[in-house]
CSV table of C-alpha atoms in Angstrom, one decimal:
chain,number,residue,atom,x,y,z
F,1,HIS,CA,-10.9,27.5,10.3
F,2,GLY,CA,-14.3,25.9,10.9
F,3,ALA,CA,-17.3,26.7,13.1
F,4,HIS,CA,-16.9,26.9,16.9
F,5,GLY,CA,-13.1,27.2,16.8
F,6,ILE,CA,-12.6,23.9,15.0
F,7,VAL,CA,-9.5,24.0,12.9
F,8,VAL,CA,-9.4,21.5,10.0
F,9,GLU,CA,-6.0,20.6,8.8
F,10,GLY,CA,-5.4,18.8,5.5
F,11,VAL,CA,-3.5,18.0,2.5
F,12,GLY,CA,-5.3,17.7,-0.8
F,13,GLY,CA,-8.7,19.2,-1.8
F,14,GLU,CA,-12.4,18.6,-1.4
F,15,ASP,CA,-14.5,17.2,-4.2
F,16,VAL,CA,-17.7,19.2,-3.2
F,17,ALA,CA,-19.9,17.9,-5.9
F,18,GLU,CA,-19.5,14.3,-4.7
F,19,GLY,CA,-19.1,15.2,-1.1
F,20,ASN,CA,-15.9,13.1,-0.8
F,21,LEU,CA,-12.8,14.0,1.2
F,22,VAL,CA,-9.7,13.9,-1.0
F,23,GLY,CA,-6.4,13.8,0.9
F,24,GLU,CA,-5.9,13.7,4.6
F,25,TYR,CA,-8.0,15.9,6.9
F,26,SER,CA,-8.2,16.1,10.7
F,27,PHE,CA,-9.5,18.4,13.4
F,28,GLU,CA,-8.9,18.8,17.1
F,29,GLU,CA,-11.4,19.5,19.7
F,30,ASN,CA,-11.0,19.4,23.5
F,31,GLY,CA,-7.6,17.8,23.2
F,32,THR,CA,-8.8,15.0,20.9
F,33,LYS,CA,-7.5,14.7,17.3
F,34,TYR,CA,-10.1,13.3,14.9
F,35,ASN,CA,-8.7,11.9,11.6
F,36,LEU,CA,-11.5,12.2,9.1
F,37,PHE,CA,-12.1,9.4,6.6
F,38,ASP,CA,-15.5,9.9,4.9
F,39,ILE,CA,-18.5,12.2,4.9
F,40,GLU,CA,-22.2,11.6,4.0
F,41,VAL,CA,-25.3,13.7,4.1
F,42,PHE,CA,-28.2,11.5,5.4
F,43,GLY,CA,-31.6,12.4,6.9
F,44,GLY,CA,-30.8,16.1,6.8
F,45,ARG,CA,-27.6,15.7,8.9
F,46,LEU,CA,-23.9,15.6,8.0
F,47,TYR,CA,-22.2,12.4,9.2
F,48,ILE,CA,-18.4,12.2,9.4
F,49,SER,CA,-16.5,9.0,9.7
F,50,ALA,CA,-13.4,9.6,11.8
F,51,ASN,CA,-10.7,7.8,13.8
F,52,ILE,CA,-8.9,8.6,17.0
F,53,LYS,CA,-5.5,7.0,17.1
F,54,GLY,CA,-3.1,6.8,20.0
F,55,ASP,CA,0.3,5.3,20.2
F,56,PRO,CA,0.0,1.6,21.0
F,57,TYR,CA,3.7,1.5,22.1
F,58,ALA,CA,3.6,4.4,24.5
F,59,ASP,CA,3.5,2.2,27.7
F,60,TYR,CA,6.6,0.4,26.6
F,61,TYR,CA,8.9,3.4,26.0
F,62,GLY,CA,11.6,3.8,28.6
F,63,ASP,CA,15.3,4.0,29.2
F,64,GLY,CA,17.5,1.6,27.3
F,65,GLU,CA,16.5,-0.6,24.5
F,66,TRP,CA,12.8,-0.8,25.0
F,67,TRP,CA,12.2,-2.1,21.4
F,68,LYS,CA,13.9,-5.3,22.3
F,69,GLN,CA,11.1,-6.3,24.9
F,70,SER,CA,9.1,-9.4,24.4
F,71,VAL,CA,5.4,-8.7,24.8
F,72,PRO,CA,2.8,-11.5,24.4
F,73,ASP,CA,0.4,-10.9,21.6
F,74,ASP,CA,-2.7,-11.0,23.8
F,75,GLU,CA,-1.3,-8.4,26.2
F,76,PHE,CA,-0.2,-6.1,23.3
F,77,THR,CA,-3.6,-6.6,21.5
F,78,GLU,CA,-5.5,-5.4,24.6
F,79,LYS,CA,-3.2,-2.4,24.9
F,80,ALA,CA,-3.5,-1.6,21.2
F,81,LYS,CA,-7.3,-1.7,21.4
F,82,GLU,CA,-7.2,1.0,24.1
F,83,THR,CA,-5.5,3.4,21.6
F,84,TYR,CA,-7.9,3.2,18.6
F,85,THR,CA,-11.5,4.4,18.4
F,86,ALA,CA,-13.8,4.6,15.4
F,87,VAL,CA,-16.0,7.6,15.7
F,88,LEU,CA,-19.2,8.6,13.8
F,89,LEU,CA,-19.7,12.4,14.2
F,90,VAL,CA,-22.8,14.3,13.2
F,91,CYS,CA,-23.7,17.9,12.6
F,92,ASP,CA,-27.5,18.5,12.9
F,93,THR,CA,-27.5,22.0,11.4
F,94,VAL,CA,-25.2,24.1,9.1
F,95,GLY,CA,-22.4,25.8,11.1
F,96,GLU,CA,-22.8,23.5,14.1
F,97,ALA,CA,-19.7,21.8,15.6
F,98,PRO,CA,-19.5,18.1,15.0
F,99,ARG,CA,-20.5,15.9,18.0
F,100,VAL,CA,-19.9,12.2,18.7
F,101,PHE,CA,-22.9,10.3,17.6
F,102,TYR,CA,-21.5,6.7,17.9
F,103,GLU,CA,-18.1,5.2,18.7
F,104,VAL,CA,-16.5,1.8,18.7
F,105,LYS,CA,-13.4,1.3,21.0
F,106,GLY,CA,-10.6,-0.9,19.6
F,107,ALA,CA,-11.5,-0.2,16.0
F,108,GLU,CA,-10.9,2.1,12.9
F,109,CYS,CA,-13.7,3.1,10.6
F,110,THR,CA,-13.7,3.6,6.8
F,111,THR,CA,-16.6,4.4,4.5
F,112,LEU,CA,-20.1,5.7,4.9
F,113,ALA,CA,-22.8,4.9,2.4
F,114,LYS,CA,-26.6,5.3,1.9
F,115,VAL,CA,-27.9,1.8,1.1
F,116,ASN,CA,-31.6,0.9,0.8
F,117,GLY,CA,-32.7,3.8,3.0
F,118,VAL,CA,-30.2,3.3,5.8
F,119,LEU,CA,-26.7,4.7,6.6
F,120,GLU,CA,-24.0,2.1,6.6
F,121,TRP,CA,-20.7,2.6,8.3
F,122,GLU,CA,-17.8,0.2,7.9
F,123,VAL,CA,-15.8,-0.5,11.0
F,124,HIS,CA,-12.6,-2.7,11.3
F,125,SER,CA,-12.4,-4.1,14.8
F,126,LEU,CA,-8.9,-5.1,15.9
F,127,TYR,CA,-8.8,-8.6,17.2
F,128,SER,CA,-5.0,-9.4,17.1
F,129,ALA,CA,-1.8,-7.5,17.0
F,130,SER,CA,1.9,-8.3,17.6
F,131,PHE,CA,4.5,-6.2,19.3
F,132,MET,CA,6.9,-5.3,16.5
F,133,PRO,CA,8.5,-1.9,17.3
F,134,MET,CA,11.6,-2.7,15.1
F,135,LEU,CA,9.2,-2.7,12.2
F,136,SER,CA,7.7,0.7,13.2
F,137,SER,CA,7.4,2.4,16.5
F,138,ARG,CA,4.4,4.4,15.3
F,139,TRP,CA,2.3,1.9,13.3
F,140,LEU,CA,0.4,-1.2,14.3
F,141,SER,CA,0.2,-4.4,12.3
F,142,GLY,CA,-2.6,-6.8,13.1
F,143,MET,CA,-5.8,-8.4,12.0
F,144,ALA,CA,-9.4,-7.0,12.1
F,145,LYS,CA,-12.9,-8.2,11.7
F,146,VAL,CA,-15.1,-6.1,9.4
F,147,PHE,CA,-18.5,-4.9,10.7
F,148,THR,CA,-21.2,-2.8,9.2
F,149,CYS,CA,-23.1,-0.5,11.5
F,150,ARG,CA,-26.5,0.6,10.3
F,151,PHE,CA,-28.5,3.7,11.2
F,152,ALA,CA,-32.0,4.8,10.4
F,153,GLU,CA,-32.8,8.1,8.7
F,154,GLU,CA,-34.1,9.7,11.8
F,155,GLY,CA,-30.7,8.9,13.5
F,156,GLY,CA,-31.4,5.7,15.4
F,157,PHE,CA,-29.0,2.7,15.6
F,158,ILE,CA,-30.4,-0.4,13.8
F,159,GLU,CA,-27.6,-3.0,14.1
F,160,SER,CA,-23.9,-3.9,13.9
F,161,ALA,CA,-23.5,-6.9,11.7
F,162,ASP,CA,-20.3,-9.0,11.4
F,163,THR,CA,-19.6,-9.4,7.6
F,164,GLY,CA,-17.4,-12.4,8.2
F,165,GLU,CA,-14.5,-10.7,6.6
F,166,VAL,CA,-11.1,-10.7,8.3
F,167,ILE,CA,-8.5,-8.2,6.9
F,168,PRO,CA,-5.1,-6.8,7.8
F,169,PHE,CA,-5.2,-4.0,10.3
F,170,ILE,CA,-2.6,-1.4,9.5
F,171,GLY,CA,-2.9,1.6,11.8
């Protein structure tokens, strides 16, 4: 159990010396489940890279053989973007509950890193997805553009830069 009633669930351990999460961790607060990806101490604050993932197929479930539906890629991509959010959480003081610092709808996030005096946060922004429930009714396959969001030590947003990379989005 964590501070302020936050329950952290996970498999694996924590490499405290490096500050890296090893395994899968999540916590739920106010009905939202945050899947934790990375942590970094920067500017006297603890930053947590996390994802909120919904079910992109939820609106298509129904009676009968819903998985045989034909859904155009552009329609499904927009629906899928509504179910993913990359979230950068922050704790200003020890024992404080994490709060949302920055979020990107329609994306998943990965690593946090201190680079040249700024905090860099990698975000994968979904830009195409195909309706393929026969492959998996809980996973999404698509393509994403990679962005790097940069933050100043005092906590201010600097920029979001498109890296030019396009990668598979498996969520």
